[in-house]
PDB file of C-alpha atoms and ligand atoms in Angstrom:
ATOM      1  CA  MET A  19     125.335 137.874 101.940  1.00  0.00           C
ATOM      2  CA  ALA A  20     125.000 140.063  98.872  1.00  0.00           C
ATOM      3  CA  TRP A  21     123.273 143.314  98.071  1.00  0.00           C
ATOM      4  CA  HIS A  22     120.831 143.331  95.172  1.00  0.00           C
ATOM      5  CA  ALA A  23     119.304 146.298  93.340  1.00  0.00           C
ATOM      6  CA  VAL A  24     115.530 145.879  93.624  1.00  0.00           C
ATOM      7  CA  ALA A  25     113.875 149.172  92.634  1.00  0.00           C
ATOM      8  CA  LYS A  26     114.279 152.890  92.233  1.00  0.00           C
ATOM      9  CA  ALA A  27     113.374 154.870  95.337  1.00  0.00           C
ATOM     10  CA  GLU A  28     110.806 156.834  93.325  1.00  0.00           C
ATOM     11  CA  ASP A  29     108.987 153.564  92.540  1.00  0.00           C
ATOM     12  CA  VAL A  30     108.043 153.144  96.204  1.00  0.00           C
ATOM     13  CA  ALA A  31     105.845 156.091  97.105  1.00  0.00           C
ATOM     14  CA  GLU A  32     105.383 157.278 100.683  1.00  0.00           C
ATOM     15  CA  GLY A  33     102.867 155.115 102.553  1.00  0.00           C
ATOM     16  CA  THR A  34     102.811 152.345  99.958  1.00  0.00           C
ATOM     17  CA  VAL A  35     103.988 148.788  99.427  1.00  0.00           C
ATOM     18  CA  ARG A  36     105.096 147.238  96.139  1.00  0.00           C
ATOM     19  CA  ALA A  37     106.376 143.884  94.972  1.00  0.00           C
ATOM     20  CA  ALA A  38     109.942 143.207  93.878  1.00  0.00           C
ATOM     21  CA  SER A  39     112.217 140.211  93.614  1.00  0.00           C
ATOM     22  CA  ALA A  40     115.901 139.434  93.966  1.00  0.00           C
ATOM     23  CA  ALA A  41     117.878 136.200  94.000  1.00  0.00           C
ATOM     24  CA  GLY A  42     114.655 134.236  93.552  1.00  0.00           C
ATOM     25  CA  ILE A  43     113.083 135.798  96.659  1.00  0.00           C
ATOM     26  CA  MET A  44     109.701 137.512  96.417  1.00  0.00           C
ATOM     27  CA  LEU A  45     109.966 140.795  98.304  1.00  0.00           C
ATOM     28  CA  ALA A  46     107.618 143.504  99.487  1.00  0.00           C
ATOM     29  CA  LEU A  47     109.149 146.993  99.641  1.00  0.00           C
ATOM     30  CA  TYR A  48     107.654 149.728 101.807  1.00  0.00           C
ATOM     31  CA  ARG A  49     108.190 153.440 102.441  1.00  0.00           C
ATOM     32  CA  ILE A  50     106.886 154.500 105.839  1.00  0.00           C
ATOM     33  CA  ASP A  51     107.533 157.993 107.215  1.00  0.00           C
ATOM     34  CA  GLY A  52     110.382 158.371 104.722  1.00  0.00           C
ATOM     35  CA  ALA A  53     112.130 155.124 105.696  1.00  0.00           C
ATOM     36  CA  PHE A  54     112.388 152.079 103.432  1.00  0.00           C
ATOM     37  CA  TYR A  55     111.757 148.501 104.556  1.00  0.00           C
ATOM     38  CA  ALA A  56     111.870 145.097 102.882  1.00  0.00           C
ATOM     39  CA  THR A  57     110.121 141.889 103.924  1.00  0.00           C
ATOM     40  CA  SER A  58     109.189 138.632 102.314  1.00  0.00           C
ATOM     41  CA  ASP A  59     106.178 139.230 100.072  1.00  0.00           C
ATOM     42  CA  VAL A  60     104.585 135.932 101.072  1.00  0.00           C
ATOM     43  CA  CYS A  61     102.354 135.710 104.126  1.00  0.00           C
ATOM     44  CA  THR A  62     103.499 133.134 106.706  1.00  0.00           C
ATOM     45  CA  HIS A  63      99.951 131.835 107.203  1.00  0.00           C
ATOM     46  CA  ALA A  64      99.151 130.606 103.682  1.00  0.00           C
ATOM     47  CA  PHE A  65      99.978 131.822 100.195  1.00  0.00           C
ATOM     48  CA  ALA A  66      99.088 135.470  99.787  1.00  0.00           C
ATOM     49  CA  LEU A  67     101.123 138.405  98.574  1.00  0.00           C
ATOM     50  CA  LEU A  68     101.469 141.137 101.152  1.00  0.00           C
ATOM     51  CA  SER A  69     102.182 143.625  98.357  1.00  0.00           C
ATOM     52  CA  ASP A  70      98.468 143.166  97.554  1.00  0.00           C
ATOM     53  CA  GLY A  71      97.619 143.922 101.180  1.00  0.00           C
ATOM     54  CA  TYR A  72      96.717 147.067 103.062  1.00  0.00           C
ATOM     55  CA  LEU A  73      99.435 149.180 104.671  1.00  0.00           C
ATOM     56  CA  ASP A  74      98.104 150.600 107.923  1.00  0.00           C
ATOM     57  CA  GLY A  75     100.736 152.870 109.519  1.00  0.00           C
ATOM     58  CA  ASP A  76     103.763 150.627 110.060  1.00  0.00           C
ATOM     59  CA  CYS A  77     101.801 147.373 109.743  1.00  0.00           C
ATOM     60  CA  ILE A  78     100.816 145.382 106.667  1.00  0.00           C
ATOM     61  CA  GLU A  79      97.512 143.538 106.593  1.00  0.00           C
ATOM     62  CA  CYS A  80      97.332 140.300 104.606  1.00  0.00           C
ATOM     63  CA  PRO A  81      94.691 140.512 101.858  1.00  0.00           C
ATOM     64  CA  ILE A  82      93.413 136.955 102.447  1.00  0.00           C
ATOM     65  CA  HIS A  83      92.750 136.428 106.178  1.00  0.00           C
ATOM     66  CA  GLN A  84      93.793 139.852 107.510  1.00  0.00           C
ATOM     67  CA  ALA A  85      96.787 138.815 109.638  1.00  0.00           C
ATOM     68  CA  LEU A  86      98.726 141.924 110.631  1.00  0.00           C
ATOM     69  CA  PHE A  87     102.542 142.126 110.578  1.00  0.00           C
ATOM     70  CA  HIS A  88     104.759 144.912 111.927  1.00  0.00           C
ATOM     71  CA  VAL A  89     106.825 145.907 108.877  1.00  0.00           C
ATOM     72  CA  PRO A  90     110.076 147.048 110.594  1.00  0.00           C
ATOM     73  CA  THR A  91     110.397 143.878 112.710  1.00  0.00           C
ATOM     74  CA  GLY A  92     108.193 141.343 110.904  1.00  0.00           C
ATOM     75  CA  GLU A  93     106.442 140.417 114.149  1.00  0.00           C
ATOM     76  CA  VAL A  94     102.845 139.242 114.111  1.00  0.00           C
ATOM     77  CA  ARG A  95     100.450 141.827 115.526  1.00  0.00           C
ATOM     78  CA  SER A  96      97.206 140.019 114.723  1.00  0.00           C
ATOM     79  CA  GLU A  97      96.193 136.419 113.979  1.00  0.00           C
ATOM     80  CA  PRO A  98      95.673 134.094 112.186  1.00  0.00           C
ATOM     81  CA  ALA A  99      99.400 134.137 111.313  1.00  0.00           C
ATOM     82  CA  SER A 100     101.719 133.006 114.119  1.00  0.00           C
ATOM     83  CA  VAL A 101     105.119 132.958 112.388  1.00  0.00           C
ATOM     84  CA  PRO A 102     106.917 136.294 111.995  1.00  0.00           C
ATOM     85  CA  LEU A 103     107.579 137.714 108.553  1.00  0.00           C
ATOM     86  CA  LYS A 104     111.190 137.605 107.365  1.00  0.00           C
ATOM     87  CA  THR A 105     112.713 141.048 107.073  1.00  0.00           C
ATOM     88  CA  TYR A 106     115.716 142.078 104.966  1.00  0.00           C
ATOM     89  CA  PRO A 107     118.269 144.874 105.363  1.00  0.00           C
ATOM     90  CA  ILE A 108     117.592 147.649 102.840  1.00  0.00           C
ATOM     91  CA  ARG A 109     119.572 150.756 101.950  1.00  0.00           C
ATOM     92  CA  LEU A 110     119.588 153.492  99.358  1.00  0.00           C
ATOM     93  CA  GLU A 111     122.546 153.719  96.963  1.00  0.00           C
ATOM     94  CA  GLY A 112     122.068 156.869  94.904  1.00  0.00           C
ATOM     95  CA  ASP A 113     118.435 156.519  93.836  1.00  0.00           C
ATOM     96  CA  THR A 114     118.520 152.709  93.864  1.00  0.00           C
ATOM     97  CA  LEU A 115     117.130 150.551  96.662  1.00  0.00           C
ATOM     98  CA  MET A 116     119.450 147.697  97.598  1.00  0.00           C
ATOM     99  CA  VAL A 117     118.368 144.646  99.625  1.00  0.00           C
ATOM    100  CA  GLU A 118     120.767 142.241 101.331  1.00  0.00           C
ATOM    101  CA  ILE A 119     119.979 138.567 100.784  1.00  0.00           C
ATOM    102  CA  ALA A 120     121.903 135.571 102.079  1.00  0.00           C
ATOM    103  CA  GLU A 121     123.514 133.436  99.371  1.00  0.00           C
ATOM    104  CA  ASP A 122     122.732 129.720  99.500  1.00  0.00           C
TER     105      ASP A 122
HETATM  106  S1  LIG B 217      97.201 133.979 103.985  1.00  0.00           S
HETATM  107 FE1  LIG B 217      97.750 135.725 105.135  1.00  0.00          FE
HETATM  108  S2  LIG B 217      96.521 135.606 106.913  1.00  0.00           S
HETATM  109 FE2  LIG B 217      96.012 133.805 105.797  1.00  0.00          FE
END
């Protein structure tokens, strides 16, 4: 496992999602009620970027078929997706957001 710098905290505004990448992984970064979260940016149903989706409270809605995922846990809250979203540990180091990704 290794920590990767992915963005500045100021780049992820409260109540928003934005795309990032680290170690070849496409990530979606979120700030919800002051807390940061990181998930895979790719929907588990088909290919869509969740960073293009709609953040509704602590859930992200896929922009293609409107599956709903719970951001902190990755669990599916609404079909058509059935596979949970991968989540990644995230922490703030100074003003830099760091995400932990397993090394292959
Ligand atoms: S691609 Fe996300 S719900 Fe279908």
